[in-house]
PDB file of C-alpha atoms in Angstrom:
ATOM      1  CA  MET A   1       0.000   0.000   0.000  1.00  0.00           C
ATOM      2  CA  ALA A   2       1.300   3.440  -0.922  1.00  0.00           C
ATOM      3  CA  GLY A   3       1.937   6.000   1.795  1.00  0.00           C
ATOM      4  CA  TYR A   4       1.882   9.768   1.835  1.00  0.00           C
ATOM      5  CA  ASP A   5       5.468   9.860   0.567  1.00  0.00           C
ATOM      6  CA  ASP A   6       4.235   8.384  -2.715  1.00  0.00           C
ATOM      7  CA  ILE A   7       1.196  10.656  -3.119  1.00  0.00           C
ATOM      8  CA  SER A   8       2.658  12.873  -5.864  1.00  0.00           C
ATOM      9  CA  THR A   9       3.692   9.818  -7.891  1.00  0.00           C
ATOM     10  CA  THR A  10       0.240   8.285  -7.477  1.00  0.00           C
ATOM     11  CA  ILE A  11      -1.473  11.529  -8.514  1.00  0.00           C
ATOM     12  CA  GLY A  12       0.760  11.724 -11.606  1.00  0.00           C
ATOM     13  CA  HIS A  13      -0.140   8.190 -12.628  1.00  0.00           C
ATOM     14  CA  MET A  14      -3.833   8.962 -12.141  1.00  0.00           C
ATOM     15  CA  LYS A  15      -3.540  12.101 -14.293  1.00  0.00           C
ATOM     16  CA  ARG A  16      -1.904  10.137 -17.116  1.00  0.00           C
ATOM     17  CA  ALA A  17      -4.514   7.377 -16.855  1.00  0.00           C
ATOM     18  CA  ALA A  18      -7.326   9.947 -17.075  1.00  0.00           C
ATOM     19  CA  ILE A  19      -5.717  11.532 -20.155  1.00  0.00           C
ATOM     20  CA  ASP A  20      -5.245   8.086 -21.745  1.00  0.00           C
ATOM     21  CA  CYS A  21      -8.959   7.348 -21.186  1.00  0.00           C
ATOM     22  CA  TRP A  22     -10.063  10.655 -22.699  1.00  0.00           C
ATOM     23  CA  MET A  23      -7.786  10.209 -25.713  1.00  0.00           C
ATOM     24  CA  ALA A  24      -9.078   6.655 -26.215  1.00  0.00           C
ATOM     25  CA  ASP A  25     -12.619   8.051 -26.161  1.00  0.00           C
ATOM     26  CA  GLN A  26     -11.502  10.317 -29.042  1.00  0.00           C
ATOM     27  CA  SER A  27     -10.074   7.226 -30.862  1.00  0.00           C
ATOM     28  CA  PHE A  28      -6.414   8.106 -30.194  1.00  0.00           C
ATOM     29  CA  TYR A  29      -4.272   5.369 -28.656  1.00  0.00           C
ATOM     30  CA  PRO A  30      -0.627   5.070 -27.549  1.00  0.00           C
ATOM     31  CA  ASN A  31       1.293   4.202 -30.709  1.00  0.00           C
ATOM     32  CA  TRP A  32       2.764   0.701 -30.959  1.00  0.00           C
ATOM     33  CA  GLY A  33       6.535   0.940 -30.796  1.00  0.00           C
ATOM     34  CA  ASN A  34       6.480   4.537 -29.535  1.00  0.00           C
ATOM     35  CA  ASP A  35       4.305   5.033 -26.474  1.00  0.00           C
ATOM     36  CA  LYS A  36       5.328   8.704 -26.214  1.00  0.00           C
ATOM     37  CA  ILE A  37       2.671   9.644 -28.760  1.00  0.00           C
ATOM     38  CA  TYR A  38      -1.016   8.977 -29.394  1.00  0.00           C
ATOM     39  CA  SER A  39      -1.954   8.073 -32.926  1.00  0.00           C
ATOM     40  CA  LYS A  40      -5.111   7.715 -34.959  1.00  0.00           C
ATOM     41  CA  TRP A  41      -5.404   6.131 -38.374  1.00  0.00           C
ATOM     42  CA  GLY A  42      -7.639   7.630 -40.993  1.00  0.00           C
ATOM     43  CA  TRP A  43      -6.719   8.605 -44.516  1.00  0.00           C
ATOM     44  CA  MET A  44      -3.592   9.975 -42.837  1.00  0.00           C
ATOM     45  CA  LEU A  45      -1.876   9.185 -39.533  1.00  0.00           C
ATOM     46  CA  ASN A  46      -2.420  11.827 -36.811  1.00  0.00           C
ATOM     47  CA  PHE A  47      -0.107  12.146 -33.785  1.00  0.00           C
ATOM     48  CA  TYR A  48      -0.235  13.951 -30.425  1.00  0.00           C
ATOM     49  CA  HIS A  49       2.422  13.966 -27.730  1.00  0.00           C
ATOM     50  CA  ARG A  50       1.586  11.799 -24.726  1.00  0.00           C
ATOM     51  CA  PRO A  51       2.260  13.107 -21.186  1.00  0.00           C
ATOM     52  CA  ASP A  52       5.114  11.577 -19.210  1.00  0.00           C
ATOM     53  CA  GLU A  53       4.589   8.980 -16.473  1.00  0.00           C
ATOM     54  CA  ASN A  54       3.815  11.805 -14.004  1.00  0.00           C
ATOM     55  CA  GLY A  55       1.029  13.198 -16.183  1.00  0.00           C
ATOM     56  CA  ASN A  56       3.035  16.289 -17.178  1.00  0.00           C
ATOM     57  CA  GLY A  57       3.573  17.649 -20.675  1.00  0.00           C
ATOM     58  CA  GLY A  58       2.032  16.196 -23.772  1.00  0.00           C
ATOM     59  CA  GLY A  59      -0.488  17.710 -26.152  1.00  0.00           C
ATOM     60  CA  GLY A  60       0.075  19.459 -29.420  1.00  0.00           C
ATOM     61  CA  PRO A  61       0.583  17.738 -32.740  1.00  0.00           C
ATOM     62  CA  ALA A  62       3.746  15.667 -32.921  1.00  0.00           C
TER      63      ALA A  62
END
């Protein structure tokens, strides 16, 4: 069980998981072979930067 010393790490993981869920709802998924971006296939491949393991950064077209 995690203690208060690990709270910021746990919050970061929860932020990233929430972003992953929202992106999946928009049909963007972590790219196979490069999990630092989300991708979506259509007539052309679209990319967005994925946040780090602490839920920071990400966004914007890659």
